[in-house]
Coordinates of C-alpha atoms and ligand atoms in Angstrom, one line a residue:
X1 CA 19.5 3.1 -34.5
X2 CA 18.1 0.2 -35.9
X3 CA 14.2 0.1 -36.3
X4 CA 13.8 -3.0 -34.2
X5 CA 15.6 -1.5 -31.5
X6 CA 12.4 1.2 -31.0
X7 CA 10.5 -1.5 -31.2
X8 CA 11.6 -3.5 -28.3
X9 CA 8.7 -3.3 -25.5
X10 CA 9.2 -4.6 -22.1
X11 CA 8.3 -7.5 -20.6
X12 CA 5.1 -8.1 -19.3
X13 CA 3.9 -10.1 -16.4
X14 CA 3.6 -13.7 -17.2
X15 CA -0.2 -15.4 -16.9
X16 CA 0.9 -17.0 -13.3
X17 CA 1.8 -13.2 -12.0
X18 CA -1.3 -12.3 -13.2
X19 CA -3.4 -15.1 -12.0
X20 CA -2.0 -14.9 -8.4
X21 CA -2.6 -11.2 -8.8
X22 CA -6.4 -11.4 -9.1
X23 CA -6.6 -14.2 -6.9
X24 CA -4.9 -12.3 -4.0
X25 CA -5.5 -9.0 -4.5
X26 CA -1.9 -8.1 -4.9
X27 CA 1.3 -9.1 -6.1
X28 CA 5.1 -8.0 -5.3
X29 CA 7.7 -8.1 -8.4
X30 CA 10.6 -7.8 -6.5
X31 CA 12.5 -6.1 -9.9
X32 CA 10.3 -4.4 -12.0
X33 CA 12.6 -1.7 -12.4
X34 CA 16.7 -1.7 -12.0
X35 CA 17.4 0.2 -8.7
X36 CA 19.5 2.5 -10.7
X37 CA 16.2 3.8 -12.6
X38 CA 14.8 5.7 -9.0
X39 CA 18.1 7.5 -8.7
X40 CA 17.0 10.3 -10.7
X41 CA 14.2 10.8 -9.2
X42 CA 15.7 10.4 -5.8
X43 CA 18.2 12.9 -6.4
X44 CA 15.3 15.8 -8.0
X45 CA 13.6 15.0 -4.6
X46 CA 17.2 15.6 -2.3
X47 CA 17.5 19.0 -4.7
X48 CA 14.1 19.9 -3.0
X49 CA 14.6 19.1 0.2
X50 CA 18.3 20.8 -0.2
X51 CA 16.3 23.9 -2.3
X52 CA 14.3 24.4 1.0
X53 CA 16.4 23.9 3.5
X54 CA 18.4 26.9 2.1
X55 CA 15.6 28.7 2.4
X56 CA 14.6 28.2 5.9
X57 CA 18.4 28.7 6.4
X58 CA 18.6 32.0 4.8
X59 CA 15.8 33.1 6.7
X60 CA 16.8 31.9 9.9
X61 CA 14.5 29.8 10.8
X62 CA 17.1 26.8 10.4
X63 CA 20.2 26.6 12.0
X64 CA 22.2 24.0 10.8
X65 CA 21.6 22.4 6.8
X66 CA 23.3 18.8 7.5
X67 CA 24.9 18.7 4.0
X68 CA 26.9 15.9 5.9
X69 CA 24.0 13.4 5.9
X70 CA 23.0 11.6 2.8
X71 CA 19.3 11.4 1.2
X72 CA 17.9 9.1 3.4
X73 CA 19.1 10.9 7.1
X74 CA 19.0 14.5 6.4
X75 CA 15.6 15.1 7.0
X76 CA 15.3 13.1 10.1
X77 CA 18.2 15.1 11.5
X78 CA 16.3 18.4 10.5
X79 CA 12.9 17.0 11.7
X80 CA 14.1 16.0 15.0
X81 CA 16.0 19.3 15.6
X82 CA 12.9 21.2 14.6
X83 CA 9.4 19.6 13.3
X84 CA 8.4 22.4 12.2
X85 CA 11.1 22.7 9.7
X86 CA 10.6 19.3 9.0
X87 CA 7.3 19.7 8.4
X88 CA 7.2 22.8 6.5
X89 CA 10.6 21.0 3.9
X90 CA 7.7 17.8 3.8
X91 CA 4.7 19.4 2.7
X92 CA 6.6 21.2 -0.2
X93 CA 7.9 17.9 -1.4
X94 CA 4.1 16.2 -0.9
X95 CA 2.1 19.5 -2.1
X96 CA -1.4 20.8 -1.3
X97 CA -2.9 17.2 -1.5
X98 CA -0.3 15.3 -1.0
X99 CA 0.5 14.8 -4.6
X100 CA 2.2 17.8 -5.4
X101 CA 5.4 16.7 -6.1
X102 CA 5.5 17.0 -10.0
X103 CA 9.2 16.9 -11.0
X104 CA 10.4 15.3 -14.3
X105 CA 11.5 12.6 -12.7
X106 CA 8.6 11.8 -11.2
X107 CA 6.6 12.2 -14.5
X108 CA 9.2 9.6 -15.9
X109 CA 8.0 7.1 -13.2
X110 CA 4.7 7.5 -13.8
X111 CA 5.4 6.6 -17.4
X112 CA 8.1 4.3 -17.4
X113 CA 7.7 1.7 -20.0
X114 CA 8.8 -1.2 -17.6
X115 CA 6.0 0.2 -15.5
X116 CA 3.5 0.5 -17.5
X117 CA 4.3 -3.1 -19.5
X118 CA 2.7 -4.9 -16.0
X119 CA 0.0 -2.2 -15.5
X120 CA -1.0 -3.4 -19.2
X121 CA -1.3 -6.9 -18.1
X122 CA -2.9 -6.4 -15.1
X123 CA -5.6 -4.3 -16.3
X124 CA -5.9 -5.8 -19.5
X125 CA -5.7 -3.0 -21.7
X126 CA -3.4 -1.0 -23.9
X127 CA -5.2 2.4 -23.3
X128 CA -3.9 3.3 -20.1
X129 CA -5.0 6.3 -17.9
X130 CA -2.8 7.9 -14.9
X131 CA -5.0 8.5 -11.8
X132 CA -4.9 11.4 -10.4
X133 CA -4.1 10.3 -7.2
X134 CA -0.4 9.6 -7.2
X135 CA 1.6 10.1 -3.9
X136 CA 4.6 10.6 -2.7
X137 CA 5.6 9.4 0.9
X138 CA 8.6 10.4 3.2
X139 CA 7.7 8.4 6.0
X140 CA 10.1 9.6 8.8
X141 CA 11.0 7.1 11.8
X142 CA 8.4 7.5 14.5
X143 CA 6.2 10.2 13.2
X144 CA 2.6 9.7 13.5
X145 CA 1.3 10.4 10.4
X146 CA 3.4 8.1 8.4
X147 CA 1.1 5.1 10.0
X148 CA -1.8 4.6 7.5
X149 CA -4.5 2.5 9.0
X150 CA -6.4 -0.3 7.2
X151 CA -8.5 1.2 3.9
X152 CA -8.9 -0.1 0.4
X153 CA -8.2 2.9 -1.7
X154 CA -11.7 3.1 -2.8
X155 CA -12.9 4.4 0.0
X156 CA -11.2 7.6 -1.0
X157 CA -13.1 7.8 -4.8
X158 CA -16.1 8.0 -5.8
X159 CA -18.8 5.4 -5.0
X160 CA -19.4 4.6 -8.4
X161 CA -15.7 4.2 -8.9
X162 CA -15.9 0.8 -6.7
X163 CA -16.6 -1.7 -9.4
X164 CA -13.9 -0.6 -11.7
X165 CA -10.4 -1.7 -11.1
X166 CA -7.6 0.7 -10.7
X167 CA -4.0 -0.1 -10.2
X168 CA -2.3 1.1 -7.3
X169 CA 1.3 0.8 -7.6
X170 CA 3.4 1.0 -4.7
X171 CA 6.8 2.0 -5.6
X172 CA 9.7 2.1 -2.7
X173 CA 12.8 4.4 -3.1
X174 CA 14.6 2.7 -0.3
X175 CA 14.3 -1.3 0.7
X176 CA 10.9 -1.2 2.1
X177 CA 11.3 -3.9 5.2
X178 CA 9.2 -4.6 8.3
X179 CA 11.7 -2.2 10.4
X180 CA 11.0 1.2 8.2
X181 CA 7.2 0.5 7.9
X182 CA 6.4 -1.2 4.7
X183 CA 2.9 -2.3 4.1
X184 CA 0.5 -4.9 5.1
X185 CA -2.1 -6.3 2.8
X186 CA -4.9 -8.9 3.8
X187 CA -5.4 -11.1 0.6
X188 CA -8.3 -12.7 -1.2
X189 CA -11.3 -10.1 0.1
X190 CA -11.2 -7.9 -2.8
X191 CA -13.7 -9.3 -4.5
X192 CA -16.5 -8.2 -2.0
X193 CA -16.6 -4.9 -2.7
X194 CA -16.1 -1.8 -0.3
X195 CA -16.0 -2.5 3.5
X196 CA -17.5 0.0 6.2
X197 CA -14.7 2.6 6.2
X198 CA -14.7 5.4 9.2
X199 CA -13.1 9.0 9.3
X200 CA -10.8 10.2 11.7
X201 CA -8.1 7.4 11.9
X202 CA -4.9 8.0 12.6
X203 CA -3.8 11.2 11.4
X204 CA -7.0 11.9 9.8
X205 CA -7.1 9.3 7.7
X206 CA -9.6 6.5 6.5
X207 CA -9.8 3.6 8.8
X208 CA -11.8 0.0 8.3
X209 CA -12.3 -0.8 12.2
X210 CA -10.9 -4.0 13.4
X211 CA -14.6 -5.0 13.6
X212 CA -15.5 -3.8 9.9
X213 CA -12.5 -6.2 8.5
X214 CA -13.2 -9.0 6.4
X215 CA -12.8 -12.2 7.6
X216 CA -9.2 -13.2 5.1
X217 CA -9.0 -17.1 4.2
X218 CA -4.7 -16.2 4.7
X219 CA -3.3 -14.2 6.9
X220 CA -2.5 -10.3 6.7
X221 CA 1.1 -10.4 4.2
X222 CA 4.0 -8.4 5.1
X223 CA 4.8 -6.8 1.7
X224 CA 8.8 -6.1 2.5
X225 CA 9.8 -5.2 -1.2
X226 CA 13.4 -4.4 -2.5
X227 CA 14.4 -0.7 -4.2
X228 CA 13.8 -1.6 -7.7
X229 CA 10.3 -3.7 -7.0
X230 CA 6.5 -3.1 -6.8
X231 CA 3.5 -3.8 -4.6
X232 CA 0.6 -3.8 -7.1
X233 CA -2.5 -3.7 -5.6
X234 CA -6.4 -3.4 -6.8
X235 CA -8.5 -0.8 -5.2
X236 CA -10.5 -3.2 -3.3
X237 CA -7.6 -4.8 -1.4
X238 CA -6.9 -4.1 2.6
X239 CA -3.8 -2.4 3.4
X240 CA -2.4 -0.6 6.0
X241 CA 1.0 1.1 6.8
X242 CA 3.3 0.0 10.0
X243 CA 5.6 2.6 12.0
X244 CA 9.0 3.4 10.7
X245 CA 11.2 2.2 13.7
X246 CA 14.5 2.5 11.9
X247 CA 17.3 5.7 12.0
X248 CA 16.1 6.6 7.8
X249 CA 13.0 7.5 5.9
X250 CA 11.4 5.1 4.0
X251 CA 10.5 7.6 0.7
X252 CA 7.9 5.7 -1.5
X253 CA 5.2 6.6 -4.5
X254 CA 2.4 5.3 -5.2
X255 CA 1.3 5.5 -7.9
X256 CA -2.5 4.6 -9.6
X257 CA -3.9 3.5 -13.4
X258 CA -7.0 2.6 -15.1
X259 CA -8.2 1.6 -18.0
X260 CA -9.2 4.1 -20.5
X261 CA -12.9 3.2 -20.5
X262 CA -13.5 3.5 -17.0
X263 CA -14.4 7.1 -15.7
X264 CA -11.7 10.2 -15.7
X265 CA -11.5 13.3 -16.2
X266 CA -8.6 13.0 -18.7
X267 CA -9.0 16.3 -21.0
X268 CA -11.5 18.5 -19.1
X269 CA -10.1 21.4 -17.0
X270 CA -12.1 22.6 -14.3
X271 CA -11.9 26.4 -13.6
X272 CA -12.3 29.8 -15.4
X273 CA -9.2 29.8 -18.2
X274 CA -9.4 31.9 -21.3
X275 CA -7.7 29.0 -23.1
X276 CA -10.0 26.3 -22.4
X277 CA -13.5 27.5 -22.3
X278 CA -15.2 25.2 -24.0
X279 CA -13.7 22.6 -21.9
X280 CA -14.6 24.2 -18.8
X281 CA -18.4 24.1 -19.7
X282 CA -17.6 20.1 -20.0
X283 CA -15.8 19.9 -17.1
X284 CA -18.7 21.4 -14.8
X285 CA -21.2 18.5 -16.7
X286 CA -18.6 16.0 -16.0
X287 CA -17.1 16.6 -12.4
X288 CA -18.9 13.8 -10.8
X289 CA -17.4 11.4 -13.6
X290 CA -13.6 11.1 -12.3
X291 CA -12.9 8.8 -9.7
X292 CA -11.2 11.8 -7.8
X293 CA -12.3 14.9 -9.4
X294 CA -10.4 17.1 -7.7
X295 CA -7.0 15.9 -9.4
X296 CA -6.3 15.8 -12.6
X297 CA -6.2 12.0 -14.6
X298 CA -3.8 11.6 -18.1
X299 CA -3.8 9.5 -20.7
X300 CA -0.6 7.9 -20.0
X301 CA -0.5 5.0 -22.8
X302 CA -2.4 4.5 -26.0
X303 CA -1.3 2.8 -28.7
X304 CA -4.4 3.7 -30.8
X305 CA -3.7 7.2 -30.5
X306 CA -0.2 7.7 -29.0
X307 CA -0.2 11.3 -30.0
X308 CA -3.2 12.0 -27.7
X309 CA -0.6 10.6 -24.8
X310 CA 0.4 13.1 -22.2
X311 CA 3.8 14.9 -22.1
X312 CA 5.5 16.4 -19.3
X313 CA 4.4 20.0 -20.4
X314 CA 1.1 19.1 -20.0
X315 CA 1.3 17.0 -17.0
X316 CA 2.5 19.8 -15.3
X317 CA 0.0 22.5 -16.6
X318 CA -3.0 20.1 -15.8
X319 CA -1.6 19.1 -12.5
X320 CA -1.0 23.1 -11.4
X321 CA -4.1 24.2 -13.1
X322 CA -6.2 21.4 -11.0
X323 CA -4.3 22.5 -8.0
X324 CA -5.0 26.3 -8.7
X325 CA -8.6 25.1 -9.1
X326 CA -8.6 24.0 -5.4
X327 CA -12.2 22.0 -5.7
X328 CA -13.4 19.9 -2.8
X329 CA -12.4 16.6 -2.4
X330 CA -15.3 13.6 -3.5
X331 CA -17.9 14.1 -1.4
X332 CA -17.7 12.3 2.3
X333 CA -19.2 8.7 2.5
X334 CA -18.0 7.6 5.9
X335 CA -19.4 8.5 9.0
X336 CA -16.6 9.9 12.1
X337 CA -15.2 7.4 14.1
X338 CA -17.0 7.5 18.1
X339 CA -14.7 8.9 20.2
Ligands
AKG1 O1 3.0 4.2 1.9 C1 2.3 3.8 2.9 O2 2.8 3.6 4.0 C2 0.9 3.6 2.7 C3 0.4 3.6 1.3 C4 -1.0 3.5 1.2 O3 -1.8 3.3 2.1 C5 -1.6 3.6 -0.2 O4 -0.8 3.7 -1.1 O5 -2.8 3.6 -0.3

């Protein structure tokens, strides 16, 4: 191979993306990635689903497997015949907290260079961190918890998380259109910091209250993005997530980065384990650091110390380990919504 030819990077965002990015408080690239590029990852999720399904089969708790349908229908088919199949083949494929899911494929996503390329020019920085909080998202056609209500991601971290900006890319597997629940954003009220946020919204998530929204100089955007694109979005901007009113799931990651400097927990491990005592010791100084502290963060990119970078190895052993470690989520800063 020629030596150029490692060299290539790819491209970033130009200075108008960027602008309009931290003017809005989002931005849609409607090809970041060739649509071809998910189908790996696609297909490691349908062996999962398929991988469980046999399960439930062979134990007889499902009756029928609906090979026949494709990646997009089968689980509907399943759900609706039995939620509690559905629900049981969902939560493997989302994990413990949501982010379980921690194929190769997935890993690949995270650290796709054509990915990453735009997180560097959004955040301004070569030295790139992986937030822990990365999710995957079958969001099945008229089930209730695939609504999110209005939150800015920060209401899920750490207070002192709030003036640092993290990335959240939103990356759909399917054409995300109004009919199979993409997102809505309200633009240009980033900037403010955290609004009021409330627990116990729709299936127990975060809500901002219709009174507790900001006032938006536009109008709440429908962020419809093709298979291939990505809704980037700073912690600090509204969103919120519509119902799925179509006959196919609308699978989706999101997926969230920060700059090196700003607090992680990249390289401490939290619990009891004989090979990393000396980090555990850190770890217990440290917890309140990460934005999220009960996941694990990665360096993802560095080009001063690309050797420090993660691989899929350890992704995997600091994602189970954090898991294993079960530790509270960040500590509540809402109050309950009034019933
Ligand atoms: O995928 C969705 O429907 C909602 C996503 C979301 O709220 C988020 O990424 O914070």
């Amino acid at each position: 191979m020629p030596k150029s030819a490692t060299l290539v990077r790819p491209a970033p965002l130009t200075e108008e993306q960027t602008a309009f990015f931290h003017r809005e408080g989002y931005l849609i690239v409607p090809d970041v990635f060739d649509p071809e590029d998910l189908t790996p990852l696609r297909r490691q999720m349908e062996e999962q689903v398929d991988a469980k399904a046999r399960e439930l089969h062979a134990a007889g708790a499902l009756v029928q497997l609906h090979e026949e349908l494709d990646f997009d229908r089968r689980l509907v088919k399943i759900y609706q015949e039995s939620k509690e199949n559905g629900e049981i083949i969902m939560r493997h494929l989302e994990g413990r907290s949501g982010g379980g899911f921690h194929g190769e494929e997935m890993f690949k996503i995270i650290k796709h260079p054509k990915l990453l390329a735009k997180v560097e020019s959004l955040l301004g920085s070569e030295e790139i961190i992986a937030a822990s909080v990365f999710r995957l998202r079958p969001k099945l056609p008229n089930i209730g918890r695939g609504v999110v209500p209005w939150h800015q991601d920060s209401g899920y971290m750490q207070e002192h998380c709030d003036r640092h900006l993290a990335i959240t890319c939103w990356v759909p597997l399917v054409d995300a259109t109004v009919e199979n629940g993409c997102m809505q954003i309200l633009p240009r009220v980033q900037n403010q910091g955290i609004y009021r946020h409330h627990t116990g919204g729709n299936a127990n998530f975060l809500v901002i209250l219709d009174q507790n929204l900001p006032k938006s100089p536009a109008e709440a955007i429908t962020a419809a993005c093709p298979r291939g694109g990505v809704v980037f979005m700073t912690n600090l901007t509204p969103h919120c997530s519509t119902p799925n009113s179509s006959d196919h799931i609308r699978w989706s990651v999101d997926l969230r980065y920060q700059a090196a400097g700003t607090p992680n927990n990249h390289g401490l491990w939290p619990a009891k384990d004989d090979d990393h005592d000396d980090d555990e010791s850190d770890y217990a100084k440290n917890v309140n650091i990460a934005c999220y502290p009960a996941e694990a963060d990665f360096l993802i990119q560095s080009r001063k110390n690309p050797e420090f970078e993660v691989t899929y190895a350890d992704f995997v052993k600091r994602r189970v380990h954090f898991e294993n470690a079960n530790l509270p989520f960040p500590p509540q800063r809402w109050q309950a919504v009034l019933k």
